[in-house]
Coordinates of C-alpha atoms and ligand atoms in Angstrom, one line a residue:
M285 CA 7.3 -11.0 27.5
T286 CA 7.2 -7.5 26.0
K287 CA 5.9 -7.8 22.4
I288 CA 7.4 -5.5 19.8
Y289 CA 5.5 -4.8 16.5
L290 CA 7.8 -3.5 13.8
D291 CA 5.7 -4.8 10.8
N292 CA 3.5 -1.8 10.1
A293 CA 3.8 -2.1 6.3
A294 CA 1.9 -5.5 6.7
T295 CA -0.8 -3.9 8.8
T296 CA -1.2 -1.4 11.6
P297 CA -2.9 -1.4 15.0
L298 CA -6.2 0.5 15.2
R299 CA -6.4 3.8 16.9
N300 CA -8.7 3.8 20.0
E301 CA -10.8 6.5 18.4
V302 CA -11.3 4.3 15.4
V303 CA -12.4 1.4 17.5
N304 CA -14.9 3.7 19.4
T305 CA -16.3 5.0 16.1
M306 CA -16.8 1.5 14.9
I307 CA -18.4 0.3 18.1
E308 CA -20.8 3.2 18.1
T309 CA -21.7 2.6 14.5
L310 CA -22.3 -1.1 15.2
Q311 CA -24.5 -0.4 18.2
N312 CA -26.5 2.6 16.9
D313 CA -26.5 2.3 13.1
F314 CA -27.3 -1.3 12.2
G315 CA -29.8 -0.4 9.6
N316 CA -29.3 -1.5 6.0
P317 CA -28.1 1.6 4.1
S318 CA -30.4 0.7 1.2
S319 CA -33.5 0.8 3.4
T320 CA -35.6 3.9 3.0
H321 CA -36.8 4.1 6.7
S322 CA -35.0 6.1 9.3
F323 CA -32.6 3.2 10.3
G324 CA -31.5 2.8 6.8
R325 CA -31.2 6.5 6.2
S326 CA -29.1 7.0 9.3
A327 CA -26.6 4.3 8.1
K328 CA -26.6 5.8 4.6
T329 CA -25.8 9.2 6.1
I330 CA -22.7 7.7 7.8
I331 CA -21.5 6.2 4.6
E332 CA -21.9 9.4 2.6
T333 CA -20.4 11.5 5.4
S334 CA -17.4 9.1 5.5
R335 CA -17.0 9.4 1.7
K336 CA -17.0 13.2 2.0
T337 CA -14.4 13.1 4.8
I338 CA -12.1 11.0 2.8
A339 CA -12.6 13.1 -0.3
K340 CA -11.8 16.3 1.6
Y341 CA -8.5 14.9 2.8
L342 CA -7.5 13.6 -0.7
G343 CA -8.6 16.7 -2.6
C344 CA -11.1 14.8 -4.8
Q345 CA -14.9 14.7 -5.2
A346 CA -16.9 12.3 -3.0
Q347 CA -18.5 10.7 -6.0
E348 CA -15.0 9.7 -7.3
L349 CA -14.6 7.3 -4.3
L350 CA -16.1 3.8 -4.3
F351 CA -15.9 1.6 -1.2
T352 CA -14.5 -1.9 -1.6
S353 CA -13.6 -4.8 0.7
S354 CA -9.9 -4.2 0.1
A355 CA -7.3 -2.6 -2.1
T356 CA -6.9 -6.0 -3.7
E357 CA -10.5 -5.9 -4.8
A358 CA -10.2 -2.3 -6.0
T359 CA -7.1 -3.2 -8.1
N360 CA -8.7 -6.3 -9.6
W361 CA -11.8 -4.3 -10.5
I362 CA -10.0 -1.3 -12.1
L363 CA -7.5 -3.4 -14.1
R364 CA -10.2 -5.8 -15.3
S365 CA -12.7 -3.2 -16.3
A366 CA -10.0 -1.1 -18.0
V367 CA -9.2 -4.0 -20.3
K368 CA -12.7 -5.4 -20.7
D369 CA -14.7 -2.2 -20.9
L370 CA -12.3 0.6 -21.7
G371 CA -10.4 -1.3 -24.4
V372 CA -6.9 -1.2 -22.8
A373 CA -4.8 -3.5 -25.0
K374 CA -1.4 -2.9 -23.3
I375 CA -0.3 -2.6 -19.7
I376 CA 3.0 -1.1 -18.6
T377 CA 4.0 -2.2 -15.1
S378 CA 6.9 -3.6 -13.2
S379 CA 7.9 -6.9 -11.6
I380 CA 8.1 -5.3 -8.1
E381 CA 4.3 -4.6 -7.9
H382 CA 2.2 -6.1 -5.2
H383 CA 0.7 -9.5 -6.2
A384 CA -2.7 -7.9 -6.2
T385 CA -1.5 -6.1 -9.3
L386 CA 0.9 -8.6 -10.8
Y387 CA -1.4 -11.6 -10.6
T388 CA -4.4 -9.6 -11.9
I389 CA -2.3 -8.5 -14.9
Q390 CA -1.1 -12.0 -15.5
S391 CA -4.6 -13.3 -15.6
L392 CA -5.8 -10.5 -17.9
E393 CA -2.9 -11.3 -20.2
K394 CA -4.0 -14.9 -20.5
E395 CA -7.7 -14.1 -20.8
F396 CA -7.6 -11.1 -23.1
N397 CA -4.2 -11.6 -24.8
I398 CA -3.2 -8.0 -23.9
E399 CA 0.4 -6.9 -24.2
V400 CA 2.3 -6.5 -20.9
V401 CA 5.5 -4.5 -20.6
Y402 CA 7.7 -4.8 -17.4
I403 CA 9.9 -1.7 -16.8
P404 CA 13.4 -2.8 -15.7
I405 CA 14.4 -2.3 -12.1
L406 CA 17.8 -0.6 -11.4
P407 CA 20.2 -1.9 -8.7
N408 CA 18.9 0.8 -6.3
G409 CA 15.4 -0.7 -6.4
T410 CA 13.9 2.1 -8.5
L411 CA 12.4 1.9 -12.0
D412 CA 14.3 2.8 -15.1
Y413 CA 12.5 6.1 -15.8
M414 CA 14.1 6.5 -19.2
V415 CA 12.6 3.3 -20.4
L416 CA 9.3 4.1 -18.8
E417 CA 9.1 7.5 -20.4
K418 CA 9.9 6.0 -23.8
E419 CA 7.4 3.2 -23.4
I420 CA 4.6 5.7 -22.5
E421 CA 5.5 8.1 -25.3
T422 CA 5.7 5.5 -28.1
S423 CA 2.7 3.3 -27.2
S424 CA 0.4 3.2 -30.2
V425 CA -2.5 1.2 -28.7
K426 CA -4.8 2.0 -25.8
T427 CA -2.5 1.7 -22.8
L428 CA -2.6 1.7 -19.0
V429 CA 0.3 2.2 -16.7
S430 CA 0.1 0.4 -13.4
L431 CA 2.8 1.3 -10.9
M432 CA 2.8 1.5 -7.2
H433 CA 3.5 4.8 -5.3
V434 CA 5.5 3.3 -2.4
N435 CA 6.9 -0.2 -2.6
N436 CA 5.6 -2.2 0.3
E437 CA 8.8 -4.2 0.7
T438 CA 11.5 -1.7 0.2
G439 CA 9.8 1.7 0.6
V440 CA 11.1 2.9 -2.8
I441 CA 9.0 5.8 -3.9
L442 CA 7.6 6.4 -7.4
N443 CA 7.6 9.9 -8.8
I444 CA 3.9 9.9 -9.2
E445 CA 3.6 13.4 -10.5
Q446 CA 6.2 12.8 -13.2
V447 CA 4.7 9.5 -14.3
G448 CA 1.2 11.0 -14.2
T449 CA 2.3 13.8 -16.4
W450 CA 3.9 11.5 -19.0
C451 CA 0.7 9.5 -19.0
A452 CA -1.6 12.5 -19.3
N453 CA 0.5 13.9 -22.2
S454 CA 0.3 10.6 -24.1
K455 CA -3.4 9.9 -23.2
V456 CA -2.3 6.8 -21.3
L457 CA -4.4 5.7 -18.3
F458 CA -2.6 5.7 -14.9
H459 CA -3.5 3.3 -12.1
C460 CA -1.4 3.8 -9.0
D461 CA -1.4 1.5 -6.0
T462 CA -1.2 4.0 -3.1
V463 CA -1.8 1.5 -0.4
Q464 CA 1.4 2.3 1.5
S465 CA 1.2 6.1 1.1
I466 CA -2.4 7.0 1.7
G467 CA -2.7 8.5 5.2
K468 CA 1.1 9.0 5.3
V469 CA 1.7 11.8 2.8
S470 CA -0.7 14.5 1.7
F471 CA -2.5 14.0 -1.6
D472 CA -4.2 16.5 -3.8
L473 CA -5.9 14.4 -6.4
Q474 CA -7.1 17.4 -8.2
S475 CA -3.5 18.3 -9.1
I476 CA -1.9 14.8 -9.4
P477 CA -2.6 13.5 -12.9
V478 CA -3.7 10.0 -11.9
D479 CA -6.8 8.2 -13.1
F480 CA -7.1 5.5 -10.5
I481 CA -5.7 4.9 -7.0
V482 CA -6.5 2.3 -4.4
A483 CA -6.3 2.3 -0.6
S484 CA -6.7 -0.1 2.3
A485 CA -7.8 1.1 5.8
H486 CA -5.8 -1.4 7.7
K487 CA -2.5 0.3 6.5
F488 CA -3.4 3.6 8.2
H489 CA -4.6 2.4 11.6
G490 CA -8.1 1.5 10.4
P491 CA -10.0 -1.8 10.2
K492 CA -9.2 -4.7 7.8
G493 CA -11.7 -5.7 5.2
V494 CA -12.4 -2.2 3.8
G495 CA -10.7 0.0 1.2
F496 CA -11.6 2.2 -1.6
A497 CA -11.0 3.0 -5.3
Y498 CA -10.6 6.5 -6.6
I499 CA -11.9 6.6 -10.1
K500 CA -11.4 10.0 -11.9
K501 CA -14.6 11.7 -12.9
N502 CA -15.7 10.9 -16.4
I503 CA -14.1 7.5 -16.5
V504 CA -16.8 4.9 -16.6
L505 CA -16.0 1.4 -15.3
Q506 CA -18.4 -1.5 -15.3
P507 CA -19.1 -3.5 -12.1
F508 CA -16.9 -6.4 -11.0
I509 CA -19.4 -7.7 -8.5
F510 CA -23.0 -7.8 -9.6
G511 CA -26.1 -7.5 -7.4
G512 CA -27.8 -4.6 -5.7
E513 CA -27.6 -0.9 -6.4
Q514 CA -25.0 -0.1 -3.8
E515 CA -22.2 2.2 -4.8
K516 CA -24.2 3.5 -7.8
G517 CA -24.6 -0.1 -8.9
L518 CA -20.8 -0.4 -9.5
R519 CA -20.0 -2.5 -6.4
A520 CA -23.0 -4.6 -5.2
G521 CA -23.2 -5.9 -1.7
T522 CA -24.6 -4.4 1.5
E523 CA -22.1 -1.8 2.7
A524 CA -20.2 -2.5 5.9
T525 CA -21.2 0.8 7.6
H526 CA -19.0 0.3 10.7
Q527 CA -15.9 -0.5 8.5
I528 CA -16.4 2.5 6.3
A529 CA -17.0 4.8 9.3
G530 CA -13.8 3.4 10.9
M531 CA -11.8 3.9 7.7
A532 CA -12.9 7.6 7.4
K533 CA -12.1 8.2 11.1
A534 CA -8.7 6.6 10.6
L535 CA -7.9 8.6 7.6
E536 CA -9.0 11.8 9.2
L537 CA -6.8 11.2 12.3
A538 CA -3.9 10.2 10.0
Y539 CA -4.1 13.6 8.3
I540 CA -4.7 15.6 11.5
H541 CA -1.5 14.0 13.1
L542 CA 0.5 13.7 9.8
E543 CA 3.2 16.3 10.4
H544 CA 3.9 15.3 14.0
E545 CA 3.8 11.5 13.3
R546 CA 5.9 11.7 10.1
S547 CA 8.7 13.5 11.9
Y548 CA 8.6 11.1 14.8
I549 CA 8.6 8.0 12.6
T550 CA 11.4 9.5 10.5
M551 CA 13.5 10.0 13.6
L552 CA 12.8 6.4 14.7
K553 CA 13.9 5.1 11.3
E554 CA 17.1 7.1 11.4
Y555 CA 17.8 5.9 14.9
A556 CA 17.2 2.3 13.9
L557 CA 19.6 2.6 10.9
E558 CA 22.3 4.3 13.0
K559 CA 22.1 1.5 15.6
L560 CA 22.2 -1.2 12.9
K561 CA 25.3 0.4 11.3
T562 CA 27.0 0.7 14.7
N563 CA 26.3 -3.0 15.6
F564 CA 26.6 -4.5 12.1
P565 CA 28.9 -2.3 10.2
E566 CA 28.4 -4.2 6.9
V567 CA 24.6 -3.8 6.9
K568 CA 23.2 -2.5 3.6
V569 CA 20.0 -0.8 2.9
N570 CA 17.9 -2.3 0.1
G571 CA 16.6 0.5 -2.1
S572 CA 17.5 4.1 -2.2
D573 CA 15.6 7.3 -1.0
T574 CA 13.0 5.1 0.7
F575 CA 9.7 6.1 2.4
Y576 CA 10.0 7.3 6.0
N577 CA 8.3 4.3 7.7
I578 CA 10.0 1.4 5.8
L579 CA 13.6 0.2 6.3
N580 CA 14.7 -2.9 4.3
V581 CA 18.1 -4.0 5.3
L582 CA 20.5 -6.8 4.2
L583 CA 22.2 -8.2 7.3
P584 CA 25.7 -9.5 7.1
F585 CA 24.7 -12.9 8.6
S586 CA 25.5 -16.4 7.4
E587 CA 23.2 -18.2 5.0
E588 CA 22.1 -20.6 7.7
K589 CA 20.7 -17.9 9.8
T590 CA 18.5 -16.6 6.9
A591 CA 15.8 -19.3 7.2
F592 CA 15.4 -18.9 11.0
I593 CA 15.9 -15.2 11.6
L594 CA 12.2 -14.4 11.6
F595 CA 11.4 -17.4 13.7
N596 CA 14.1 -16.5 16.2
L597 CA 12.9 -12.9 16.5
D598 CA 9.3 -14.1 16.8
I599 CA 10.1 -16.3 19.8
K600 CA 11.5 -13.2 21.4
G601 CA 8.1 -11.5 20.7
I602 CA 9.5 -9.3 17.9
A603 CA 7.5 -9.0 14.7
V604 CA 9.4 -7.8 11.5
S605 CA 9.1 -9.2 8.1
R606 CA 11.1 -10.7 5.3
G607 CA 9.6 -9.4 2.1
S608 CA 5.9 -9.0 2.1
A609 CA 3.6 -10.6 4.7
C610 CA 2.3 -13.3 2.4
Q611 CA 5.8 -14.6 1.9
S612 CA 6.9 -14.5 5.5
G613 CA 8.2 -17.8 6.7
S614 CA 8.9 -18.9 3.2
I615 CA 12.5 -19.5 2.1
K616 CA 11.8 -18.3 -1.3
P617 CA 13.3 -14.8 -1.8
S618 CA 10.9 -12.0 -2.2
H619 CA 10.0 -11.2 -5.9
V620 CA 10.8 -7.6 -5.2
L621 CA 14.3 -8.1 -3.8
E622 CA 14.9 -10.7 -6.5
A623 CA 14.4 -8.0 -9.1
F624 CA 17.4 -6.0 -8.1
L625 CA 19.7 -7.8 -5.6
S626 CA 22.6 -10.1 -6.7
E627 CA 22.2 -13.8 -6.2
N628 CA 24.7 -13.7 -3.4
D629 CA 22.9 -11.0 -1.6
L630 CA 19.6 -12.9 -2.0
K631 CA 21.1 -15.7 0.1
K632 CA 21.6 -13.4 3.0
P633 CA 18.8 -12.3 5.3
S634 CA 17.0 -9.1 4.4
L635 CA 14.6 -7.8 6.9
R636 CA 11.8 -5.3 6.4
I637 CA 11.4 -3.2 9.5
S638 CA 8.4 -0.9 9.3
F639 CA 7.5 1.7 11.9
S640 CA 4.4 3.5 13.2
H641 CA 4.0 6.3 15.8
Y642 CA 3.3 3.6 18.4
N643 CA 6.9 2.4 18.3
T644 CA 9.6 3.7 20.6
K645 CA 13.4 4.0 20.7
E646 CA 13.5 1.4 23.5
E647 CA 11.8 -1.1 21.2
I648 CA 14.4 -0.5 18.6
D649 CA 17.2 -1.1 21.3
L650 CA 15.5 -4.4 22.2
F651 CA 15.3 -5.4 18.6
I652 CA 19.0 -4.7 18.0
E653 CA 19.8 -6.6 21.2
A654 CA 17.8 -9.6 19.9
L655 CA 19.6 -9.4 16.5
Q656 CA 23.0 -9.5 18.3
V657 CA 22.3 -13.0 19.7
I658 CA 20.5 -14.5 16.7
Ligands
PLP2 N1 -0.9 -3.1 -2.4 C1 0.1 -2.9 -1.5 C2 1.3 -2.1 -1.8 C3 0.0 -3.6 -0.2 O1 1.0 -3.4 0.7 C4 -1.1 -4.3 0.1 C5 -1.2 -5.0 1.3 O2 -0.4 -5.8 1.7 C6 -2.1 -4.5 -0.9 C7 -1.9 -3.9 -2.1 C8 -3.3 -5.3 -0.7 O3 -4.2 -4.6 0.2 P1 -5.4 -5.3 0.9 O4 -4.8 -5.9 2.2 O5 -6.4 -4.2 1.2 O6 -5.9 -6.3 0.0

C-alpha cells in the first residue's frame, strides 16, 4: 500500500542530510560538552556552531538562543519566568493558542492569581485586532502578550510586526509561538519587535525532542530546570549534541531551499483546494488568508462520517488530521475550530491537510479519490 503523509503541521519527515549530520555527531562527538578535554570541547564546538548557524538565519545574536527539549518546554519556561521573575501580572492571549501556551497560562493563573484576557476570535478565524490594540494600549499593570504566529490547526497568520509594534509602544512583553513558521518564512529578529519566540526542530524536517527559545538581549529569565551550568545555567541538563546539530542543519537547509519549496508547496495547496472544490462543491475553508502549507477544510459530509473519516483514510494509508495531533481520534471538536465555527459546522468533519515539499500532485489525487468513497 502506498502511504501518503499529509500531516506536516503535526511533524515532518527528516531530511537525509539531517540524519547524516546526526549520525556523524553521534559517532564522532560523543563527549560531554561540559568536559574540558578535547572530546568535550569538540562537542561544545558543535553546539556553539549550531547556535551561530541558527542565529544567522534568524537575524539575532547567538547568545539570545537557548536550547530546550521542545517548544513546549520553551513556552512553559518563558511564561512562568515572566510571571514569577519579571513581575508580569496580566497575560493577553487567545483561546486558539496551542495547549502548550493555554495550559501553562491556566496553571499560572491559578498559582499566581494573574489576570488573563482572551482576545475574541472572528468568524474567519483571525483575532479581533481592534480589541487587541485597545487591550495592549490600556493595560496599566505589567503585561505580556502571548499569541502564536501561525495557527497549527487553521494556518491563520498573526500580523507579528503590528502586534509587536503595539507591544513595544506600550512597554508590553511579547511572546510569540513561531513553531509553525520558523523555517518556513524568513525572520529578521533584529527588526521584528518581539521579546520571546519558541521553535521546535521536528516541524522543519529536523529531529524531535529539541527546540529553542529566543530571549531578547537584556531580558533576564530565571531557570526552569535546575542543575548544571549548561546554557549559561539557565537550562540545566547535558546537551543533546546530535539533536542540536540536526536542528541547525535542518534550519539551514530550510532557509537555503525556502523560496523554491515555498512556491512548490503553495502550488500543491492550491491544487488540493481546486480539486476539493471540483469534487465537493460545498467544501468550505476554515480560516482566511491562511499559511501556505496548511489547509483546513469543512467537508459537506454527514455527521455519521465525522467520527470515522480519519480512521477510514488511515486504513487507506493516508495521514491527515482533524484538529491538532493530540486530539486526533477524539470526537471532541478542536478548541480552535470551536472558537469560530457554528455549532452546526462543528458537527461536520473538518480536516487539516498540511503539506511539505515531499508531497506530490499524485498523492493529492489519491487523497481526493479516497475521500470520494468514504
Ligand atoms: N506550538 C505549536 C503551534 C505547535 O504546533 C506545537 C506542536 O504541535 C507546539 C507548540 C509544541 O511543540 P513541541 O512538539 O516542540 O513541544
